[in-house]
CSV table of C-alpha atoms in Angstrom, one decimal:
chain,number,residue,atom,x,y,z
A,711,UNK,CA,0.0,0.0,0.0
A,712,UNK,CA,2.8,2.2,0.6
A,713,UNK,CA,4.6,1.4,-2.3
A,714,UNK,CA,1.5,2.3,-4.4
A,715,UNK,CA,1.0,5.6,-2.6
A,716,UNK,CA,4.4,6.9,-3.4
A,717,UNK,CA,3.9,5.8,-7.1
A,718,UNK,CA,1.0,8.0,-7.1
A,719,UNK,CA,2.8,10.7,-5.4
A,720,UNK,CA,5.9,10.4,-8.1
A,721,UNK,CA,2.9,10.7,-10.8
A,722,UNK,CA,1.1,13.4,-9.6
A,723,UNK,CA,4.3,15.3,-8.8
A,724,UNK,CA,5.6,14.8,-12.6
A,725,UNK,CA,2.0,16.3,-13.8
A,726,UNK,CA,2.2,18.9,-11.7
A,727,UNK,CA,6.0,20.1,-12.6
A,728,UNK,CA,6.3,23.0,-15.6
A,729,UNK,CA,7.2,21.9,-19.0
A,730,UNK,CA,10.4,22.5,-20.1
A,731,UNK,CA,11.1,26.1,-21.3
A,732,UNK,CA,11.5,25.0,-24.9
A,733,UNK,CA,8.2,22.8,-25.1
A,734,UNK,CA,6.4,25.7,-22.9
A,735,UNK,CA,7.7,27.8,-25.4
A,736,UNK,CA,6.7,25.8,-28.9
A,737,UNK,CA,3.3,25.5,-26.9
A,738,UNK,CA,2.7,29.2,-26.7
A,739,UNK,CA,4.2,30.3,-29.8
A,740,UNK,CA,3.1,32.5,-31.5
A,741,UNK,CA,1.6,34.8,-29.1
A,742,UNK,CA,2.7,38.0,-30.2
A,743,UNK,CA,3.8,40.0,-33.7
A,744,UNK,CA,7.1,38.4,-34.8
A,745,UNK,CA,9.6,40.7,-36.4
A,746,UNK,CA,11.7,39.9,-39.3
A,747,UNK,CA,14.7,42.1,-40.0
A,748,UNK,CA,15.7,42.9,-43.5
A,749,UNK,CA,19.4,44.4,-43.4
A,750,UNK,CA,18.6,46.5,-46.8
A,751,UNK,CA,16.2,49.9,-47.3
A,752,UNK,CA,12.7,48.7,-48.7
A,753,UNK,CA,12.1,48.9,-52.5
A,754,UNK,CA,15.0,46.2,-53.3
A,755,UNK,CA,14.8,42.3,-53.3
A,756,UNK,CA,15.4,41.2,-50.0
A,757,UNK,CA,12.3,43.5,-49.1
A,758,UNK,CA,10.1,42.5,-51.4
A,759,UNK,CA,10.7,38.6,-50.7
A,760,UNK,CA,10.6,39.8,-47.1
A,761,UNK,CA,7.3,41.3,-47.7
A,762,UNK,CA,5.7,38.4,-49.8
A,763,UNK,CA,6.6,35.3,-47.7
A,764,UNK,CA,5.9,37.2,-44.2
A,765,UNK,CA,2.5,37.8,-45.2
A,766,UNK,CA,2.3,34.3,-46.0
A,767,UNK,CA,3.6,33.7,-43.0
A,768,UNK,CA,1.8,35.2,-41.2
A,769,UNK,CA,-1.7,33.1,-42.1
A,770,UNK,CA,0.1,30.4,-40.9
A,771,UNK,CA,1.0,31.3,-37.7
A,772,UNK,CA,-2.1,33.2,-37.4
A,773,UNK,CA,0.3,36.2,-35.9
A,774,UNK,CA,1.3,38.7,-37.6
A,775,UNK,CA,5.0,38.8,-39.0
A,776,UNK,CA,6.4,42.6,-39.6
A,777,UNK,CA,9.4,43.5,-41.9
A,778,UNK,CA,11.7,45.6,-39.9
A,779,UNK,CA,14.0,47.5,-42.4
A,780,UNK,CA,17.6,48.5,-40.8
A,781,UNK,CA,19.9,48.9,-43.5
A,782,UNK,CA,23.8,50.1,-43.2
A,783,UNK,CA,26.9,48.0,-43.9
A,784,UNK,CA,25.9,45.7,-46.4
A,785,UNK,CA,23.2,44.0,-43.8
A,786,UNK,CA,25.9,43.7,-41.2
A,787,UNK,CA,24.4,46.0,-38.4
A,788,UNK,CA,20.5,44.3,-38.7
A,789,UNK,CA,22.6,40.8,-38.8
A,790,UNK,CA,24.7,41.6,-36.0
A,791,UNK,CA,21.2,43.3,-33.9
A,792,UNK,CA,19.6,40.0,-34.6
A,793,UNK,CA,22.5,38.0,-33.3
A,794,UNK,CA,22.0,39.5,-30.3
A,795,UNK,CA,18.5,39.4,-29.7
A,796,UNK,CA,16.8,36.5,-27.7
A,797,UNK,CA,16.2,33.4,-28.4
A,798,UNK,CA,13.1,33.0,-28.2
A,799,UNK,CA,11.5,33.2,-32.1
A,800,UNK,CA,10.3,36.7,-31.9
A,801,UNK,CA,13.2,38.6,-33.6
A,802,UNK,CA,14.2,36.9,-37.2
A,803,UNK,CA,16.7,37.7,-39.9
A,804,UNK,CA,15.8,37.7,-43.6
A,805,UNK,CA,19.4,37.1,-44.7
A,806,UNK,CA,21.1,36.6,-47.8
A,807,UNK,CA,24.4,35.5,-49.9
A,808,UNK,CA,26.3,39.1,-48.7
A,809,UNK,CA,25.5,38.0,-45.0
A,810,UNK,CA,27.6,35.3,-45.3
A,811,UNK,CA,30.3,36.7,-47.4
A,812,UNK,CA,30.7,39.7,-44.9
A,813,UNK,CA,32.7,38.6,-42.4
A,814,UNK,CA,35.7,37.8,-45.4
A,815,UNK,CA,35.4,41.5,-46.5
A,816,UNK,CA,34.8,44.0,-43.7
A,817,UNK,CA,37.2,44.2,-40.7
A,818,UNK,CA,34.8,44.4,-38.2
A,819,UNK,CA,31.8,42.2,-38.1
A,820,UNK,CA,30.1,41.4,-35.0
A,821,UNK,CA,28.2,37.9,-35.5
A,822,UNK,CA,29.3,34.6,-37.5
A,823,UNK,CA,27.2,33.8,-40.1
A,824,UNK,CA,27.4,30.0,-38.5
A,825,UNK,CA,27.4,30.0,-34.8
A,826,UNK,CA,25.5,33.3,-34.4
A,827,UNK,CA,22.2,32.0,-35.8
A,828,UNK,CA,20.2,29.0,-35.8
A,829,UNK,CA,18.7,28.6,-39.4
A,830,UNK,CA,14.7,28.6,-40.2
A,831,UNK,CA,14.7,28.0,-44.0
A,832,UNK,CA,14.9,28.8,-47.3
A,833,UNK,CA,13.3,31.6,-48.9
A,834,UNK,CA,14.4,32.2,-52.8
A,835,UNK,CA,17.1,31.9,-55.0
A,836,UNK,CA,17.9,35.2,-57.3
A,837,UNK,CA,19.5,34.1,-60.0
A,838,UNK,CA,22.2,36.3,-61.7
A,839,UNK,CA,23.1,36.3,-65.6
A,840,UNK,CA,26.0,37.0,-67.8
A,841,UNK,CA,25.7,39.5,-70.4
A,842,UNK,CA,27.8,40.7,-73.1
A,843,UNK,CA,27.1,43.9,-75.5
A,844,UNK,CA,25.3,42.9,-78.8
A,845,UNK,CA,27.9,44.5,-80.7
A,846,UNK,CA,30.7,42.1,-79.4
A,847,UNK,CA,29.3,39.2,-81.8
A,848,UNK,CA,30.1,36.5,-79.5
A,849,UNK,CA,26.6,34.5,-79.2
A,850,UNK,CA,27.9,31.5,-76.1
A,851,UNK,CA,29.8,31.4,-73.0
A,852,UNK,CA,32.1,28.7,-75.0
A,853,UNK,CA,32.7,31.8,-77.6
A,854,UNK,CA,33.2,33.9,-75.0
A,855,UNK,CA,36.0,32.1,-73.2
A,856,UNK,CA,37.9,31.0,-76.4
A,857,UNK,CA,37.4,35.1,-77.4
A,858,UNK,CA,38.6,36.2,-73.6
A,859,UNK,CA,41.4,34.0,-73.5
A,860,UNK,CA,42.5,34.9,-77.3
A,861,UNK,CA,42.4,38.8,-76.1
A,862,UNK,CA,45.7,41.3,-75.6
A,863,UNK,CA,44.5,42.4,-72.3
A,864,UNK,CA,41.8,40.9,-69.6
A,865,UNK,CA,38.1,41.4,-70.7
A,866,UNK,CA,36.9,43.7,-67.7
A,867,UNK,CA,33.6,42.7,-66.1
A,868,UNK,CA,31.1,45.0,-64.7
A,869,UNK,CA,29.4,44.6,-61.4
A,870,UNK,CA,27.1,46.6,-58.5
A,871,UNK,CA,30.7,46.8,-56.6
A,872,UNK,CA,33.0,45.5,-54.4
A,873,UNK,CA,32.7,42.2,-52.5
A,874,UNK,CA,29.0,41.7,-54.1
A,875,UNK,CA,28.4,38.4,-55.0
A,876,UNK,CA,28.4,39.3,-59.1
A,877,UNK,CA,31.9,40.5,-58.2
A,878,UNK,CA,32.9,36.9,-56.5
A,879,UNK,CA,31.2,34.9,-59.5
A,880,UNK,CA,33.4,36.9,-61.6
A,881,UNK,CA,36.3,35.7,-59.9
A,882,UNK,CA,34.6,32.0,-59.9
A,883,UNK,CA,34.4,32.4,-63.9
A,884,UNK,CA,38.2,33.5,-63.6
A,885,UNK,CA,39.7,31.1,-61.7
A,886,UNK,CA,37.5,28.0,-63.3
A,887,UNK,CA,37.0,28.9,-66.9
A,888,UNK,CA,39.8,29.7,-66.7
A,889,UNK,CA,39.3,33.5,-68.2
A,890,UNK,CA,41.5,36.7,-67.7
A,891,UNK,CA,39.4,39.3,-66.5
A,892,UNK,CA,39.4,42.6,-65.2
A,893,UNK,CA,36.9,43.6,-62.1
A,894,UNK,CA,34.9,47.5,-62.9
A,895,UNK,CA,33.1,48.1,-59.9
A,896,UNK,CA,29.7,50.6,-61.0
A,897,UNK,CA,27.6,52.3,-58.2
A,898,UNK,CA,25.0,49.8,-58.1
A,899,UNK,CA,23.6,47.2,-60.9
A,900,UNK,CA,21.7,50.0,-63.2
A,901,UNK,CA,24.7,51.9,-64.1
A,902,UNK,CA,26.5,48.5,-64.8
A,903,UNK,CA,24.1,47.0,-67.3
A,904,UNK,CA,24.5,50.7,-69.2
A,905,UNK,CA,28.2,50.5,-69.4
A,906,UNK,CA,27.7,47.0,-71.0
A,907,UNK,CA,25.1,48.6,-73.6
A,908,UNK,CA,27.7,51.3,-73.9
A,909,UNK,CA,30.0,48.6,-75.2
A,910,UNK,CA,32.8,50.2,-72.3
A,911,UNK,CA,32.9,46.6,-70.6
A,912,UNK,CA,33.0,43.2,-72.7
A,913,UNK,CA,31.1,41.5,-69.9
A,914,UNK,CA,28.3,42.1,-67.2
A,915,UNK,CA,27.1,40.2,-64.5
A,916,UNK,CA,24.1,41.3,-62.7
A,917,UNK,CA,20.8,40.1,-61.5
A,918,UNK,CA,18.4,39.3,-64.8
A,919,UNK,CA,15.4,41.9,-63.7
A,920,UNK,CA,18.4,43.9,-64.6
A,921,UNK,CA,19.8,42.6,-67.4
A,922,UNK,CA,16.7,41.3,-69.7
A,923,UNK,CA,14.9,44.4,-70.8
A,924,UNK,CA,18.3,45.4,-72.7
A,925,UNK,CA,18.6,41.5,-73.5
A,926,UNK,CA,14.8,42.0,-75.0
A,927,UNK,CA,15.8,45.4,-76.6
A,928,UNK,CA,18.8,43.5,-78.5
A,929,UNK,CA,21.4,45.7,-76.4
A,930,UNK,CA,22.9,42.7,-74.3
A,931,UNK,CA,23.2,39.1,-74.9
A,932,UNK,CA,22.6,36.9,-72.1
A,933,UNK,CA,25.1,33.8,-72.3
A,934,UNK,CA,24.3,32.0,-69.7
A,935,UNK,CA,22.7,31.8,-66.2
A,936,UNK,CA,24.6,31.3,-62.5
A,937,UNK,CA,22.3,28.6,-61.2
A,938,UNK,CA,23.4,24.6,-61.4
A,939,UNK,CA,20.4,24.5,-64.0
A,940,UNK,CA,18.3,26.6,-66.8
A,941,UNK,CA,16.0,28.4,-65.4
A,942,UNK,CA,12.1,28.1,-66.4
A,943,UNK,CA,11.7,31.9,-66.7
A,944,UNK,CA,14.3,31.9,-69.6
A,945,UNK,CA,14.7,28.0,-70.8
A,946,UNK,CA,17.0,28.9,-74.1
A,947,UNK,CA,19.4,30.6,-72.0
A,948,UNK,CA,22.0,28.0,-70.7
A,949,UNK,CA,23.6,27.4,-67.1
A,950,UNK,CA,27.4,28.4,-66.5
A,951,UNK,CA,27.8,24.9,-65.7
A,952,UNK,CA,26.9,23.2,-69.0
A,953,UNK,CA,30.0,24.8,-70.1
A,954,UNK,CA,32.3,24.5,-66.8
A,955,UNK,CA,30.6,21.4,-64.9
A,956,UNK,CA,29.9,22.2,-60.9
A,957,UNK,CA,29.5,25.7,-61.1
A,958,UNK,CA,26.8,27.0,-59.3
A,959,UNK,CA,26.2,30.3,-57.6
A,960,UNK,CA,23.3,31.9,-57.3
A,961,UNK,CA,22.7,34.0,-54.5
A,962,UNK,CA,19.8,32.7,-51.8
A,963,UNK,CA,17.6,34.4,-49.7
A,964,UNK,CA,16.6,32.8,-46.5
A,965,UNK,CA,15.3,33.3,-42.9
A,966,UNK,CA,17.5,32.4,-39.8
A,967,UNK,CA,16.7,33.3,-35.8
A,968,UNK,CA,19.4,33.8,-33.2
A,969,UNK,CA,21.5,31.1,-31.8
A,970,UNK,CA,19.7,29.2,-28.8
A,971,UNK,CA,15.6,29.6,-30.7
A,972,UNK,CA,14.2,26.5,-29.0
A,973,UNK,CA,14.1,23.3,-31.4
A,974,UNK,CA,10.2,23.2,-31.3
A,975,UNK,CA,9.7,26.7,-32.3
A,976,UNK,CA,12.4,26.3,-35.3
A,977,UNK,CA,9.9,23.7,-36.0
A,978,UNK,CA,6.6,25.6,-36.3
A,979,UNK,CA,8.5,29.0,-38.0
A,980,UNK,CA,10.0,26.1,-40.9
A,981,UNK,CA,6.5,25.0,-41.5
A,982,UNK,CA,5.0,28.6,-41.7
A,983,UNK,CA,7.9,29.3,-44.1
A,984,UNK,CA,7.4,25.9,-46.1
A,985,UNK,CA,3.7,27.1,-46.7
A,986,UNK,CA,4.6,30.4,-47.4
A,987,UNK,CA,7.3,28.9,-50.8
A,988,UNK,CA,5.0,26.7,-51.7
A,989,UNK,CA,2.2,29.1,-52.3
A,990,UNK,CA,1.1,29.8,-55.7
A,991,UNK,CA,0.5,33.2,-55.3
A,992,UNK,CA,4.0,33.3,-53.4
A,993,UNK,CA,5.7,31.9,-56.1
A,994,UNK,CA,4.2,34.2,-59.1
A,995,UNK,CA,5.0,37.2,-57.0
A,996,UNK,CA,8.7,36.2,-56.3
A,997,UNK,CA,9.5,35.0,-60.2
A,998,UNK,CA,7.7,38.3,-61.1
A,999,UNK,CA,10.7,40.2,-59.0
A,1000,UNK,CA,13.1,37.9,-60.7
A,1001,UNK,CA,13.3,35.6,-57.5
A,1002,UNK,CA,12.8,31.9,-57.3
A,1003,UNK,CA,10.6,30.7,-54.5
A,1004,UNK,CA,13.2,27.9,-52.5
A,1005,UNK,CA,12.3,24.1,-52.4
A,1006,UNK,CA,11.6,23.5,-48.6
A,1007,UNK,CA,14.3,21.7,-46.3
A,1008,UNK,CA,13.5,21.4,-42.5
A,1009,UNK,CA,16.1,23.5,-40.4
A,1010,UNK,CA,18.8,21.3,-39.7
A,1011,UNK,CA,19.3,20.6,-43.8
A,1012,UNK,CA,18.9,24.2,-43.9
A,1013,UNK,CA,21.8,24.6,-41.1
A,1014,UNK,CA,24.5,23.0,-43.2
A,1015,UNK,CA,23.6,24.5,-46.1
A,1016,UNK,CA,24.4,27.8,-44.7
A,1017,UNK,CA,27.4,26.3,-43.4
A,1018,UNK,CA,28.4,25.0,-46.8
A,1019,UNK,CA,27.7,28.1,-48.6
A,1020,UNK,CA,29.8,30.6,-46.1
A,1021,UNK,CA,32.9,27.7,-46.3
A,1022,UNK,CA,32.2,28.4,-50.5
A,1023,UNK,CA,32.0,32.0,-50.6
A,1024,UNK,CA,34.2,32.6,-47.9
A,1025,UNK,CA,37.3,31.1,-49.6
A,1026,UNK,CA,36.3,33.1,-53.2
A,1027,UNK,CA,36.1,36.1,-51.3
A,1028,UNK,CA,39.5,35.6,-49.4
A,1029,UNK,CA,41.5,34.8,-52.6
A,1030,UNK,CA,40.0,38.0,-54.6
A,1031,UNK,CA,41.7,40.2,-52.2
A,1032,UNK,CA,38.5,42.3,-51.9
A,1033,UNK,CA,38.2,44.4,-48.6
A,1034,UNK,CA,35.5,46.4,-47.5
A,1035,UNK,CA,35.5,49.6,-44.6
């Protein structure tokens, strides 16, 4: 009888305890507005895909999810605010490709792209394109090269700047093709895309919102795509890597929380995220900003991706030399 009344005691003990702070927490969340933080000033990309899949989001959770914008530093000062903000769900980053590459190029950055954040998921992938001016008469990549490599001096390649990611694909297609090129920063990818319809660069690379109207106007010709595949928007245009196998780089866009957000609510964010990419209406309004809505992974796939990709960029980054103030 004893026995049996101190095994009832042990049980009613157990049910009366709390629940661990991480399954408390899944349990309650959401119960208030989560913020996502966008490191870039709204009108551009990021934004927009911030904008989209939040609102998306945001049915899912059945709590609303509101774009922050804090932009400065390439995205390094939202990054580094979200870093440090708890753990607990209720403060997210929408990164991207820079955030990674950032660490390489500035001298101080205060958060590591790995162990600062624990990932959600993906968001999009925003494919960039290779251009050359009409007037050049070269019609492929494999043209290109063969004309590059034939050349007196390095072909100079135009991009939004310093230590962007078209800048580090350039120095992918330098060191893989391989193809002597010279880097011309421009203020941005507008003024870029014009000096390649100027006919003052012999190569562009920039994001294809960019670069198709001119390809449409018969300014530019687009050679070929940065993804591992062709793209549906533009199926007759091939991928870099038909011509150099294993090239792949196209920027993504994705959504990570600081380091420490409990398992469970990673969990329920993913699955608000997954419903979000996989929305129709999602997806038309991403591919009509040039933007790829990302196949789903769960968080931990989505954890060594990010590690992968900061490893891949990290060591392009290093060996271009670029630094950034």
């Amino acid at each position: 009888m004893q026995g049996r009344a101190f095994g009832r005691r042990i049980v009613l003990a157990g049910l009366a305890a709390p629940l661990l702070p991480g399954v408390a927490a899944a349990q309650e969340f959401p119960s208030r507005p989560v913020r996502a933080v966008v490191g870039f000033a709204p009108g551009g990309g990021v934004d927009l895909a911030a904008r989209v899949v939040t609102r998306r989001m945001g049915e899912a959770l059945r709590q609303s999810v509101v774009v922050e914008n804090r932009p400065g530093a390439g995205s390094t000062l939202a990054a580094a605010a979200v870093a440090r903000a708890d753990a607990d769900g209720y403060t997210l980053m929408v990164g991207e490709t820079g955030m990674l590459i950032a660490p390489a190029l500035y001298r101080e950055v205060r958060y590591d792209p790995v162990a600062s954040f624990a990932p959600v998921g993906r968001i999009a992938i925003a494919p960039l394109g290779l251009a050359v001016p009409a007037g050049l008469g070269v019609t492929d990549l494999r043209a290109a090269i063969a004309r590059a490599q034939a050349a007196p001096r390095p072909w100079r390649y135009a991009t939004p700047g310093v230590g962007t990611v078209q800048h580090l694909v350039g120095e992918m297609l330098r060191g893989t093709a391989p193809m002597p090129l010279e880097h011309v920063p421009y203020r941005g990818g507008a003024p870029a895309v014009t000096a390649a319809i100027a006919g003052e660069i012999e190569l562009v690379i920039a994001s294809l919102p960019s670069l198709l109207p001119a390809v449409a106007a018969g300014a530019l010709r687009l050679l070929a795509v940065t993804t591992a595949t062709r793209l549906e928007s533009v199926p007759e245009v091939p991928a870099v890597a038909e011509v150099l196998p294993g090239f792949d780089a196209a920027p993504g866009i994705f959504l990570v929380a600081p380091a420490g957000t409990p398992a469970p609510v990673l969990g329920t964010l993913n699955a608000a995220l997954g419903a979000a990419t996989t929305d129709a209406e999602v997806k038309r309004a991403l591919l009509a900003a040039g933007l790829i809505a990302a196949t789903p992974v769960d968080a931990a796939a989505m954890a060594r991706e990010i590690a992968a990709e900061t490893a891949k960029w990290t060591a392009v980054a290093r060996a271009s030399g670029a630094r950034l103030e």
